[in-house]
mmCIF file of C-alpha atoms in Angstrom:
data_model
loop_
_atom_site.group_PDB
_atom_site.id
_atom_site.type_symbol
_atom_site.label_atom_id
_atom_site.label_comp_id
_atom_site.label_asym_id
_atom_site.label_seq_id
_atom_site.Cartn_x
_atom_site.Cartn_y
_atom_site.Cartn_z
ATOM 1 C CA UNK A 29 261.540 312.163 155.109
ATOM 2 C CA UNK A 30 262.472 309.851 158.179
ATOM 3 C CA UNK A 31 263.229 310.224 161.556
ATOM 4 C CA UNK A 32 267.211 309.266 161.422
ATOM 5 C CA UNK A 33 267.541 311.691 158.638
ATOM 6 C CA UNK A 34 266.607 315.092 160.811
ATOM 7 C CA UNK A 35 267.629 313.180 163.975
ATOM 8 C CA UNK A 36 271.285 313.405 162.683
ATOM 9 C CA UNK A 37 270.739 317.336 161.372
ATOM 10 C CA UNK A 38 269.289 318.156 164.348
ATOM 11 C CA UNK A 39 272.927 316.226 166.725
ATOM 12 C CA UNK A 40 275.354 318.344 164.383
ATOM 13 C CA UNK A 41 273.268 321.596 165.228
ATOM 14 C CA UNK A 42 273.505 320.213 169.183
ATOM 15 C CA UNK A 43 277.565 318.851 169.233
ATOM 16 C CA UNK A 44 277.898 322.705 167.676
ATOM 17 C CA UNK A 45 276.308 324.584 170.527
ATOM 18 C CA UNK A 46 277.296 321.894 173.196
ATOM 19 C CA UNK A 47 281.135 321.861 172.270
ATOM 20 C CA UNK A 48 281.523 325.827 172.105
ATOM 21 C CA UNK A 49 279.474 325.982 175.537
ATOM 22 C CA UNK A 50 281.311 323.164 177.322
ATOM 23 C CA UNK A 51 284.747 325.914 175.837
ATOM 24 C CA UNK A 52 283.544 328.860 176.738
ATOM 25 C CA UNK A 53 282.174 327.664 180.907
ATOM 26 C CA UNK A 54 286.121 327.513 180.498
ATOM 27 C CA UNK A 55 286.909 330.575 180.903
ATOM 28 C CA UNK A 56 284.399 330.394 184.736
ATOM 29 C CA UNK A 57 286.793 332.323 187.618
ATOM 30 C CA UNK A 58 289.799 332.696 185.280
ATOM 31 C CA UNK A 59 287.453 335.987 183.297
ATOM 32 C CA UNK A 60 290.239 339.021 183.019
ATOM 33 C CA UNK A 61 287.799 340.701 185.449
ATOM 34 C CA UNK A 62 284.256 339.563 187.579
ATOM 35 C CA UNK A 63 281.605 341.271 184.899
ATOM 36 C CA UNK A 64 283.564 339.461 181.609
ATOM 37 C CA UNK A 65 283.728 336.446 184.126
ATOM 38 C CA UNK A 66 279.753 336.795 184.326
ATOM 39 C CA UNK A 67 278.925 337.496 180.368
ATOM 40 C CA UNK A 68 280.894 334.470 179.061
ATOM 41 C CA UNK A 69 279.489 331.940 181.224
ATOM 42 C CA UNK A 70 275.840 332.921 180.674
ATOM 43 C CA UNK A 71 276.860 333.121 177.150
ATOM 44 C CA UNK A 72 278.665 329.073 178.080
ATOM 45 C CA UNK A 73 274.843 328.825 179.559
ATOM 46 C CA UNK A 74 272.808 329.683 177.107
ATOM 47 C CA UNK A 75 274.848 328.265 174.181
ATOM 48 C CA UNK A 76 273.974 324.494 176.550
ATOM 49 C CA UNK A 77 270.586 325.376 176.605
ATOM 50 C CA UNK A 78 270.635 325.119 173.163
ATOM 51 C CA UNK A 79 272.158 322.497 172.839
ATOM 52 C CA UNK A 80 269.965 321.067 175.089
ATOM 53 C CA UNK A 81 266.683 321.959 172.677
ATOM 54 C CA UNK A 82 268.589 320.200 169.567
ATOM 55 C CA UNK A 83 269.603 316.956 171.630
ATOM 56 C CA UNK A 84 266.020 316.610 172.927
ATOM 57 C CA UNK A 85 265.119 316.797 169.696
ATOM 58 C CA UNK A 86 266.973 314.255 168.668
ATOM 59 C CA UNK A 87 265.843 312.183 171.557
ATOM 60 C CA UNK A 88 262.236 312.926 170.589
ATOM 61 C CA UNK A 89 263.703 311.545 166.916
ATOM 62 C CA UNK A 90 265.341 308.218 168.593
ATOM 63 C CA UNK A 91 264.001 304.507 169.647
ATOM 64 C CA UNK A 92 266.999 303.782 170.610
ATOM 65 C CA UNK A 93 266.623 304.569 174.491
ATOM 66 C CA UNK A 94 269.749 308.027 173.917
ATOM 67 C CA UNK A 95 269.235 310.398 176.276
ATOM 68 C CA UNK A 96 269.910 314.543 176.091
ATOM 69 C CA UNK A 97 273.036 312.668 178.770
ATOM 70 C CA UNK A 98 273.987 309.796 176.515
ATOM 71 C CA UNK A 99 274.634 312.334 174.135
ATOM 72 C CA UNK A 100 276.841 314.272 175.337
ATOM 73 C CA UNK A 101 278.561 312.803 177.929
ATOM 74 C CA UNK A 102 278.727 308.696 175.909
ATOM 75 C CA UNK A 103 280.112 309.176 172.054
ATOM 76 C CA UNK A 104 283.535 309.586 171.717
ATOM 77 C CA UNK A 105 285.579 311.614 169.152
ATOM 78 C CA UNK A 106 284.665 310.211 166.365
ATOM 79 C CA UNK A 107 281.057 310.269 167.084
ATOM 80 C CA UNK A 108 280.705 314.128 167.297
ATOM 81 C CA UNK A 109 279.519 316.091 164.228
ATOM 82 C CA UNK A 110 280.317 319.577 165.395
ATOM 83 C CA UNK A 111 282.699 322.408 163.353
ATOM 84 C CA UNK A 112 285.939 322.577 164.009
ATOM 85 C CA UNK A 113 286.147 325.937 165.297
ATOM 86 C CA UNK A 114 283.832 325.361 168.334
ATOM 87 C CA UNK A 115 286.037 322.628 169.752
ATOM 88 C CA UNK A 116 289.229 324.521 169.246
ATOM 89 C CA UNK A 117 291.212 325.397 173.001
ATOM 90 C CA UNK A 118 289.493 329.023 174.336
ATOM 91 C CA UNK A 119 293.594 330.849 174.257
ATOM 92 C CA UNK A 120 293.664 334.863 174.713
ATOM 93 C CA UNK A 121 290.687 336.539 175.218
ATOM 94 C CA UNK A 122 291.172 338.053 172.235
ATOM 95 C CA UNK A 123 290.414 334.972 170.389
ATOM 96 C CA UNK A 124 287.786 333.606 172.207
ATOM 97 C CA UNK A 125 286.338 336.852 171.180
ATOM 98 C CA UNK A 126 286.884 336.426 167.700
ATOM 99 C CA UNK A 127 285.768 333.206 167.704
ATOM 100 C CA UNK A 128 283.205 334.540 169.365
ATOM 101 C CA UNK A 129 282.076 336.897 166.819
ATOM 102 C CA UNK A 130 283.064 335.338 163.636
ATOM 103 C CA UNK A 131 280.566 332.197 165.120
ATOM 104 C CA UNK A 132 277.536 335.067 166.387
ATOM 105 C CA UNK A 133 277.823 336.395 163.056
ATOM 106 C CA UNK A 134 276.556 333.377 161.641
ATOM 107 C CA UNK A 135 274.995 331.612 163.700
ATOM 108 C CA UNK A 136 272.462 334.708 164.000
ATOM 109 C CA UNK A 137 271.753 334.108 159.395
ATOM 110 C CA UNK A 138 271.263 330.863 160.206
ATOM 111 C CA UNK A 139 269.007 330.534 162.742
ATOM 112 C CA UNK A 140 267.090 333.354 160.994
ATOM 113 C CA UNK A 141 266.902 331.061 157.645
ATOM 114 C CA UNK A 142 266.336 328.109 159.700
ATOM 115 C CA UNK A 143 262.868 330.393 161.040
ATOM 116 C CA UNK A 144 261.507 329.584 157.434
ATOM 117 C CA UNK A 145 261.510 325.560 157.794
ATOM 118 C CA UNK A 146 259.363 323.197 156.899
ATOM 119 C CA UNK A 147 259.709 321.523 160.621
ATOM 120 C CA UNK A 148 257.832 322.820 163.128
ATOM 121 C CA UNK A 149 260.573 321.927 166.163
ATOM 122 C CA UNK A 150 263.201 323.450 164.191
ATOM 123 C CA UNK A 151 261.221 326.669 163.662
ATOM 124 C CA UNK A 152 260.499 326.991 168.137
ATOM 125 C CA UNK A 153 264.021 326.619 168.287
ATOM 126 C CA UNK A 154 265.504 329.084 166.395
ATOM 127 C CA UNK A 155 262.238 331.459 167.396
ATOM 128 C CA UNK A 156 264.126 330.541 170.727
ATOM 129 C CA UNK A 157 267.956 330.664 170.422
ATOM 130 C CA UNK A 158 267.532 334.171 167.898
ATOM 131 C CA UNK A 159 266.551 336.665 170.895
ATOM 132 C CA UNK A 160 269.256 335.467 173.229
ATOM 133 C CA UNK A 161 272.327 335.503 170.028
ATOM 134 C CA UNK A 162 271.384 339.291 168.802
ATOM 135 C CA UNK A 163 273.045 339.567 172.225
ATOM 136 C CA UNK A 164 275.732 338.009 172.125
ATOM 137 C CA UNK A 165 276.471 339.482 169.007
ATOM 138 C CA UNK A 166 276.043 343.367 170.421
ATOM 139 C CA UNK A 167 278.218 341.486 173.023
ATOM 140 C CA UNK A 168 281.101 340.170 170.393
ATOM 141 C CA UNK A 169 280.969 342.636 167.920
ATOM 142 C CA UNK A 170 281.927 345.638 171.049
ATOM 143 C CA UNK A 171 284.399 343.230 171.872
ATOM 144 C CA UNK A 172 285.978 343.253 167.931
ATOM 145 C CA UNK A 173 286.346 346.866 167.814
ATOM 146 C CA UNK A 174 287.084 347.608 171.123
ATOM 147 C CA UNK A 175 290.464 345.053 171.640
ATOM 148 C CA UNK A 176 290.999 345.528 167.908
ATOM 149 C CA UNK A 177 291.117 349.237 168.304
ATOM 150 C CA UNK A 178 292.491 349.173 171.357
ATOM 151 C CA UNK A 179 296.401 349.161 172.702
ATOM 152 C CA UNK A 180 299.038 347.695 170.441
ATOM 153 C CA UNK A 181 299.264 344.079 172.629
ATOM 154 C CA UNK A 182 295.798 344.364 171.939
ATOM 155 C CA UNK A 183 295.371 345.022 168.415
ATOM 156 C CA UNK A 184 298.981 342.575 168.360
ATOM 157 C CA UNK A 185 296.925 339.529 169.612
ATOM 158 C CA UNK A 186 293.315 340.013 167.823
ATOM 159 C CA UNK A 187 295.314 340.164 164.335
ATOM 160 C CA UNK A 188 296.526 336.871 165.568
ATOM 161 C CA UNK A 189 293.633 335.461 166.565
ATOM 162 C CA UNK A 190 291.790 336.316 163.581
ATOM 163 C CA UNK A 191 294.923 334.811 160.978
ATOM 164 C CA UNK A 192 294.682 331.252 163.666
ATOM 165 C CA UNK A 193 290.676 330.985 163.348
ATOM 166 C CA UNK A 194 290.014 332.466 159.410
ATOM 167 C CA UNK A 195 290.362 328.733 158.130
ATOM 168 C CA UNK A 196 288.290 327.493 160.397
ATOM 169 C CA UNK A 197 285.241 329.726 158.800
ATOM 170 C CA UNK A 198 285.088 327.550 155.622
ATOM 171 C CA UNK A 199 283.552 324.659 157.276
ATOM 172 C CA UNK A 200 280.905 326.964 158.664
ATOM 173 C CA UNK A 201 279.238 327.342 154.807
ATOM 174 C CA UNK A 202 280.271 323.683 153.744
ATOM 175 C CA UNK A 203 276.886 321.289 153.087
ATOM 176 C CA UNK A 204 277.643 317.779 152.656
ATOM 177 C CA UNK A 205 274.597 315.291 151.199
ATOM 178 C CA UNK A 206 272.316 315.962 154.204
ATOM 179 C CA UNK A 207 272.490 319.587 154.193
ATOM 180 C CA UNK A 208 271.702 319.188 150.110
ATOM 181 C CA UNK A 209 269.037 316.825 151.258
ATOM 182 C CA UNK A 210 267.522 318.952 154.504
ATOM 183 C CA UNK A 211 267.560 321.736 152.490
ATOM 184 C CA UNK A 212 266.065 320.741 149.371
ATOM 185 C CA UNK A 213 262.833 319.181 151.252
ATOM 186 C CA UNK A 214 262.928 322.646 153.039
ATOM 187 C CA UNK A 215 263.751 321.893 156.491
ATOM 188 C CA UNK A 216 267.767 323.101 156.769
ATOM 189 C CA UNK A 217 269.427 325.926 156.651
ATOM 190 C CA UNK A 218 271.522 326.451 152.509
ATOM 191 C CA UNK A 219 274.842 327.193 154.434
ATOM 192 C CA UNK A 220 276.731 328.098 151.019
ATOM 193 C CA UNK A 221 274.236 331.554 150.541
ATOM 194 C CA UNK A 222 275.245 332.605 153.681
ATOM 195 C CA UNK A 223 278.707 332.583 153.199
ATOM 196 C CA UNK A 224 278.787 336.177 151.038
ATOM 197 C CA UNK A 225 276.922 338.298 153.796
ATOM 198 C CA UNK A 226 278.663 336.600 156.230
ATOM 199 C CA UNK A 227 282.036 338.346 154.959
ATOM 200 C CA UNK A 228 280.283 341.480 154.470
ATOM 201 C CA UNK A 229 279.595 341.765 157.558
ATOM 202 C CA UNK A 230 282.451 340.082 159.378
ATOM 203 C CA UNK A 231 285.221 342.407 156.660
ATOM 204 C CA UNK A 232 283.515 345.527 157.296
ATOM 205 C CA UNK A 233 283.816 344.828 161.148
ATOM 206 C CA UNK A 234 287.025 344.158 160.463
ATOM 207 C CA UNK A 235 287.948 347.281 158.573
ATOM 208 C CA UNK A 236 286.523 349.050 161.486
ATOM 209 C CA UNK A 237 288.147 346.986 164.027
ATOM 210 C CA UNK A 238 291.474 348.749 162.097
ATOM 211 C CA UNK A 239 292.549 344.576 161.925
ATOM 212 C CA UNK A 240 293.629 343.540 158.648
ATOM 213 C CA UNK A 241 291.638 340.115 156.657
ATOM 214 C CA UNK A 242 294.097 337.278 156.061
ATOM 215 C CA UNK A 243 293.719 335.912 152.547
ATOM 216 C CA UNK A 244 292.037 332.768 152.430
ATOM 217 C CA UNK A 245 295.020 330.347 151.611
ATOM 218 C CA UNK A 246 294.424 327.865 154.218
ATOM 219 C CA UNK A 247 290.923 325.675 155.500
ATOM 220 C CA UNK A 248 290.547 323.307 157.606
ATOM 221 C CA UNK A 249 287.375 320.318 156.998
ATOM 222 C CA UNK A 250 286.056 317.338 158.384
ATOM 223 C CA UNK A 251 284.062 318.020 161.637
ATOM 224 C CA UNK A 252 281.074 316.654 160.478
ATOM 225 C CA UNK A 253 282.460 313.735 159.202
ATOM 226 C CA UNK A 254 283.804 312.819 162.548
ATOM 227 C CA UNK A 255 287.171 314.376 162.064
ATOM 228 C CA UNK A 256 288.054 316.522 164.973
ATOM 229 C CA UNK A 257 291.209 318.048 165.595
ATOM 230 C CA UNK A 258 293.517 317.180 168.712
ATOM 231 C CA UNK A 259 292.112 319.206 170.799
ATOM 232 C CA UNK A 260 288.258 317.413 170.580
ATOM 233 C CA UNK A 261 289.123 314.126 172.476
ATOM 234 C CA UNK A 262 291.300 315.867 175.636
ATOM 235 C CA UNK A 263 287.909 318.045 175.890
ATOM 236 C CA UNK A 264 285.766 315.367 175.716
ATOM 237 C CA UNK A 265 287.759 313.548 178.554
ATOM 238 C CA UNK A 266 287.183 316.977 180.982
ATOM 239 C CA UNK A 267 284.138 317.345 179.982
ATOM 240 C CA UNK A 268 282.986 313.512 180.251
ATOM 241 C CA UNK A 269 284.692 312.453 182.804
ATOM 242 C CA UNK A 270 282.584 312.181 186.015
ATOM 243 C CA UNK A 271 279.247 310.603 183.691
ATOM 244 C CA UNK A 272 282.448 307.716 181.945
ATOM 245 C CA UNK A 273 284.032 307.003 185.525
ATOM 246 C CA UNK A 274 279.810 307.091 187.866
ATOM 247 C CA UNK A 275 277.926 305.812 185.067
ATOM 248 C CA UNK A 276 274.322 306.716 185.751
ATOM 249 C CA UNK A 277 275.599 309.545 188.333
ATOM 250 C CA UNK A 278 272.693 312.475 188.870
ATOM 251 C CA UNK A 279 272.948 315.598 190.365
ATOM 252 C CA UNK B 7 229.398 371.436 184.132
ATOM 253 C CA UNK B 8 231.183 369.865 181.151
ATOM 254 C CA UNK B 9 233.623 368.005 182.361
ATOM 255 C CA UNK B 10 237.121 367.449 179.381
ATOM 256 C CA UNK B 11 239.762 365.605 180.470
ATOM 257 C CA UNK B 12 242.514 363.000 179.078
ATOM 258 C CA UNK B 13 241.501 360.345 176.302
ATOM 259 C CA UNK B 14 242.608 357.259 178.402
ATOM 260 C CA UNK B 15 245.721 355.295 176.930
ATOM 261 C CA UNK B 16 244.607 351.989 176.840
ATOM 262 C CA UNK B 17 248.034 349.669 177.172
ATOM 263 C CA UNK B 18 248.288 347.177 174.339
ATOM 264 C CA UNK B 19 249.246 343.746 175.371
ATOM 265 C CA UNK B 20 250.556 341.649 172.219
ATOM 266 C CA UNK B 21 247.941 339.273 170.873
ATOM 267 C CA UNK B 22 249.203 336.095 172.734
ATOM 268 C CA UNK B 23 249.041 337.208 176.483
ATOM 269 C CA UNK B 24 245.939 338.192 176.091
ATOM 270 C CA UNK B 25 245.498 334.466 175.259
ATOM 271 C CA UNK B 26 246.971 333.032 177.995
ATOM 272 C CA UNK B 27 244.719 335.631 180.112
ATOM 273 C CA UNK B 28 241.569 334.378 178.842
ATOM 274 C CA UNK B 29 242.324 330.670 179.322
ATOM 275 C CA UNK B 30 243.137 331.545 182.549
ATOM 276 C CA UNK B 31 240.000 333.940 182.688
ATOM 277 C CA UNK B 32 238.085 330.850 181.483
ATOM 278 C CA UNK B 33 239.416 328.117 182.551
ATOM 279 C CA UNK B 34 237.599 325.490 184.856
ATOM 280 C CA UNK B 35 240.399 324.993 187.062
ATOM 281 C CA UNK B 36 240.796 328.350 188.972
ATOM 282 C CA UNK B 37 242.030 326.694 191.890
ATOM 283 C CA UNK B 38 244.876 325.505 190.438
ATOM 284 C CA UNK B 39 245.814 328.922 188.785
ATOM 285 C CA UNK B 40 245.345 330.200 192.337
ATOM 286 C CA UNK B 41 247.303 328.064 193.725
ATOM 287 C CA UNK B 42 249.834 328.512 190.623
ATOM 288 C CA UNK B 43 250.389 331.659 191.509
ATOM 289 C CA UNK B 44 252.286 330.952 194.932
ATOM 290 C CA UNK B 45 255.093 329.483 192.753
ATOM 291 C CA UNK B 46 258.402 332.155 192.945
ATOM 292 C CA UNK B 47 261.263 332.710 190.413
ATOM 293 C CA UNK B 48 263.609 331.395 192.360
ATOM 294 C CA UNK B 49 265.736 333.984 191.052
ATOM 295 C CA UNK B 50 263.472 336.954 191.854
ATOM 296 C CA UNK B 51 261.392 336.113 194.412
ATOM 297 C CA UNK B 52 259.074 338.785 194.176
ATOM 298 C CA UNK B 53 257.561 337.666 190.539
ATOM 299 C CA UNK B 54 255.242 335.204 190.146
ATOM 300 C CA UNK B 55 255.074 332.534 186.860
ATOM 301 C CA UNK B 56 252.787 333.495 186.126
ATOM 302 C CA UNK B 57 253.575 337.046 186.717
ATOM 303 C CA UNK B 58 256.657 336.023 184.924
ATOM 304 C CA UNK B 59 254.581 334.679 182.018
ATOM 305 C CA UNK B 60 256.054 331.482 182.419
ATOM 306 C CA UNK B 61 252.737 329.811 182.913
ATOM 307 C CA UNK B 62 250.701 329.448 180.285
ATOM 308 C CA UNK B 63 247.652 326.819 180.542
ATOM 309 C CA UNK B 64 246.535 324.299 182.811
ATOM 310 C CA UNK B 65 244.201 322.172 181.854
ATOM 311 C CA UNK B 66 243.075 318.881 183.372
ATOM 312 C CA UNK B 67 243.334 315.451 181.858
ATOM 313 C CA UNK B 68 240.897 312.440 184.033
ATOM 314 C CA UNK B 69 243.447 312.947 187.143
ATOM 315 C CA UNK B 70 246.219 314.144 186.079
ATOM 316 C CA UNK B 71 246.808 317.250 186.404
ATOM 317 C CA UNK B 72 248.823 319.327 182.937
ATOM 318 C CA UNK B 73 250.726 322.559 183.686
ATOM 319 C CA UNK B 74 252.415 323.529 180.511
ATOM 320 C CA UNK B 75 255.665 326.042 180.417
ATOM 321 C CA UNK B 76 257.625 328.478 178.334
ATOM 322 C CA UNK B 77 260.856 328.765 179.197
ATOM 323 C CA UNK B 78 262.431 332.252 179.372
ATOM 324 C CA UNK B 79 265.991 331.910 178.654
ATOM 325 C CA UNK B 80 267.297 328.489 176.851
ATOM 326 C CA UNK B 81 269.687 327.461 179.446
ATOM 327 C CA UNK B 82 267.964 329.442 181.906
ATOM 328 C CA UNK B 83 268.859 326.966 185.428
ATOM 329 C CA UNK B 84 265.868 328.521 187.367
ATOM 330 C CA UNK B 85 263.531 325.500 185.229
ATOM 331 C CA UNK B 86 264.407 323.312 186.776
ATOM 332 C CA UNK B 87 263.852 324.298 190.035
ATOM 333 C CA UNK B 88 260.181 325.763 189.257
ATOM 334 C CA UNK B 89 258.994 322.705 187.267
ATOM 335 C CA UNK B 90 260.168 320.765 190.781
ATOM 336 C CA UNK B 91 257.999 323.727 192.890
ATOM 337 C CA UNK B 92 255.279 323.343 190.569
ATOM 338 C CA UNK B 93 254.972 319.382 191.638
ATOM 339 C CA UNK B 94 254.764 319.857 195.091
ATOM 340 C CA UNK B 95 253.121 322.307 195.169
ATOM 341 C CA UNK B 96 250.876 320.413 193.032
ATOM 342 C CA UNK B 97 251.152 317.232 195.306
ATOM 343 C CA UNK B 98 250.494 319.668 198.338
ATOM 344 C CA UNK B 99 247.398 320.576 197.773
ATOM 345 C CA UNK B 100 246.406 316.332 197.389
ATOM 346 C CA UNK B 101 247.179 316.747 192.941
ATOM 347 C CA UNK B 102 249.376 314.013 192.929
ATOM 348 C CA UNK B 103 249.375 313.113 189.322
ATOM 349 C CA UNK B 104 251.392 316.102 188.098
ATOM 350 C CA UNK B 105 252.684 316.702 184.610
ATOM 351 C CA UNK B 106 254.612 319.746 183.326
ATOM 352 C CA UNK B 107 255.254 320.702 179.316
ATOM 353 C CA UNK B 108 257.305 322.701 178.276
ATOM 354 C CA UNK B 109 255.882 325.455 175.078
ATOM 355 C CA UNK B 110 258.927 326.359 172.748
ATOM 356 C CA UNK B 111 256.306 328.273 170.150
ATOM 357 C CA UNK B 112 255.128 331.221 170.441
ATOM 358 C CA UNK B 113 258.502 332.287 171.846
ATOM 359 C CA UNK B 114 259.025 333.675 175.434
ATOM 360 C CA UNK B 115 259.583 337.366 175.246
ATOM 361 C CA UNK B 116 259.323 340.363 177.918
ATOM 362 C CA UNK B 117 256.216 342.218 175.924
ATOM 363 C CA UNK B 118 254.159 339.138 178.491
ATOM 364 C CA UNK B 119 255.657 341.055 181.065
ATOM 365 C CA UNK B 120 252.240 342.647 183.807
ATOM 366 C CA UNK B 121 252.394 346.714 184.131
ATOM 367 C CA UNK B 122 252.176 344.871 187.746
ATOM 368 C CA UNK B 123 255.381 342.219 186.770
ATOM 369 C CA UNK B 124 257.079 345.409 186.632
ATOM 370 C CA UNK B 125 256.236 347.636 189.469
ATOM 371 C CA UNK B 126 257.390 344.018 191.431
ATOM 372 C CA UNK B 127 260.437 343.932 189.806
ATOM 373 C CA UNK B 128 260.877 347.490 190.866
ATOM 374 C CA UNK B 129 260.526 347.227 193.631
ATOM 375 C CA UNK B 130 262.761 343.861 194.520
ATOM 376 C CA UNK B 131 265.468 346.197 193.522
ATOM 377 C CA UNK B 132 265.825 345.323 189.731
ATOM 378 C CA UNK B 133 264.797 348.005 186.513
ATOM 379 C CA UNK B 134 262.077 346.507 185.020
ATOM 380 C CA UNK B 135 263.092 345.816 180.528
ATOM 381 C CA UNK B 136 262.014 349.839 178.652
ATOM 382 C CA UNK B 137 263.243 351.362 175.896
ATOM 383 C CA UNK B 138 267.258 351.659 176.256
ATOM 384 C CA UNK B 139 266.647 355.805 176.338
ATOM 385 C CA UNK B 140 263.844 354.739 178.988
ATOM 386 C CA UNK B 141 266.168 352.408 181.736
ATOM 387 C CA UNK B 142 265.928 354.144 185.559
ATOM 388 C CA UNK B 143 268.283 353.309 188.312
ATOM 389 C CA UNK B 144 265.472 351.206 190.473
ATOM 390 C CA UNK B 145 266.203 352.915 193.649
ATOM 391 C CA UNK B 146 266.251 356.652 192.814
ATOM 392 C CA UNK B 147 264.770 356.589 189.259
ATOM 393 C CA UNK B 148 267.191 358.577 188.735
ATOM 394 C CA UNK B 149 267.327 358.269 183.926
ATOM 395 C CA UNK B 150 271.623 358.992 183.565
ATOM 396 C CA UNK B 151 272.177 355.159 183.958
ATOM 397 C CA UNK B 152 275.641 353.584 183.103
ATOM 398 C CA UNK B 153 276.048 350.196 180.950
ATOM 399 C CA UNK B 154 278.948 348.265 183.663
ATOM 400 C CA UNK B 155 277.933 344.826 181.249
ATOM 401 C CA UNK B 156 275.585 342.684 179.327
ATOM 402 C CA UNK B 157 274.915 339.828 181.048
ATOM 403 C CA UNK B 158 274.927 339.715 185.224
ATOM 404 C CA UNK B 159 273.975 337.408 187.633
ATOM 405 C CA UNK B 160 272.025 335.867 185.049
ATOM 406 C CA UNK B 161 271.628 335.763 181.456
ATOM 407 C CA UNK B 162 268.054 337.247 181.696
ATOM 408 C CA UNK B 163 269.700 340.603 183.485
ATOM 409 C CA UNK B 164 272.409 342.766 182.741
ATOM 410 C CA UNK B 165 274.103 345.027 185.075
ATOM 411 C CA UNK B 166 273.891 349.419 184.906
ATOM 412 C CA UNK B 167 275.627 351.690 187.761
ATOM 413 C CA UNK B 168 273.464 355.041 188.436
ATOM 414 C CA UNK B 169 274.958 358.216 187.666
ATOM 415 C CA UNK B 170 272.805 359.503 190.647
ATOM 416 C CA UNK B 171 273.201 357.904 193.987
ATOM 417 C CA UNK B 172 275.916 355.622 192.544
ATOM 418 C CA UNK B 173 273.825 352.425 193.379
ATOM 419 C CA UNK B 174 274.756 349.144 191.015
ATOM 420 C CA UNK B 175 271.996 346.927 190.224
ATOM 421 C CA UNK B 176 271.067 344.755 187.596
ATOM 422 C CA UNK B 177 268.548 345.310 185.222
ATOM 423 C CA UNK B 178 266.198 343.058 183.304
ATOM 424 C CA UNK B 179 266.209 342.225 179.534
ATOM 425 C CA UNK B 180 263.975 343.388 176.928
ATOM 426 C CA UNK B 181 263.926 339.802 174.732
#
């Protein structure tokens, strides 16, 4: 097993976490009310911490002087390998929480599976983040029910959100060559196998939230290949501005 | 006279916590462990790194002190501050070579908080981790409490309100 493959695998997971963490952090000072502002930014912080753990591992496996900061702040859009669902703009609160729920359900299942990896570092990271994730899913699931089975307006916004997001969920379960290699070596997760249980849980929640599950008419992919939506570049220009304008700056 | 009494309950502690306490008890660096008792959680200054279960091990490699920590939450910003505080404390005591090692496994859990630590938390105004049914107001000890938010001023705490004295209080979440 070569370090390069494991590094690339870890980088993907790091990018997923960084991009979603950054999106969540955009709610800072803009939350619907104070307690929600705190909740959103705390979840963002958990994700940023997760990103650091995975980037840290990629750094350990690198021999080209890469650092956590160079991965996060100095790579261009085409080098980011996160799934597209994470980079979508936050939209309204309904969109943010619906995206969060769909991703939280996936992440818990993914991390549960990653706990079985042959790679001790990945297992250690999974063991750490899965506990925090339990609080994330509890919260996002509650919001699905509250907003879905809420007022006419909240219901409408939730229905719109789930329809805008549905086509982005399939990418989470795709297995490309690296995924297949990692899975065959017992290091990575068999994402495809997570789909049916995930769908079952999500369907139940949508039903409980009085939301209509969208049909599988369309799907979007490309994140792992660096082919992103038009939104990622704008997000990176925000995230990376300081480091690019003042290279090497430290707090 | 025959004395009959209630059997005393001996609290169980997790195996890793037992190991940690053994390491401290059997250490040749007792002085350093004691020094580090003065390094407090910046967000919850009632608790030291030892109390929190964050401080895992202290060892010496020639003249270098190696401090092993287990992080609480992945994104906890206090971890950076605590590392700096550890270095300062050790430098001040004359140990100029300090290296801090982060150990992810076994993952930190509130199960490692001692009864003593839990009492300190309560004294500071933060409800210590408990079974959901057992959360009590740290001010008046009432049981009728209501959760306001799963996340409070920090990721490790939730926000509650007491139904009796109406005070809002932080709850240290079990993890």
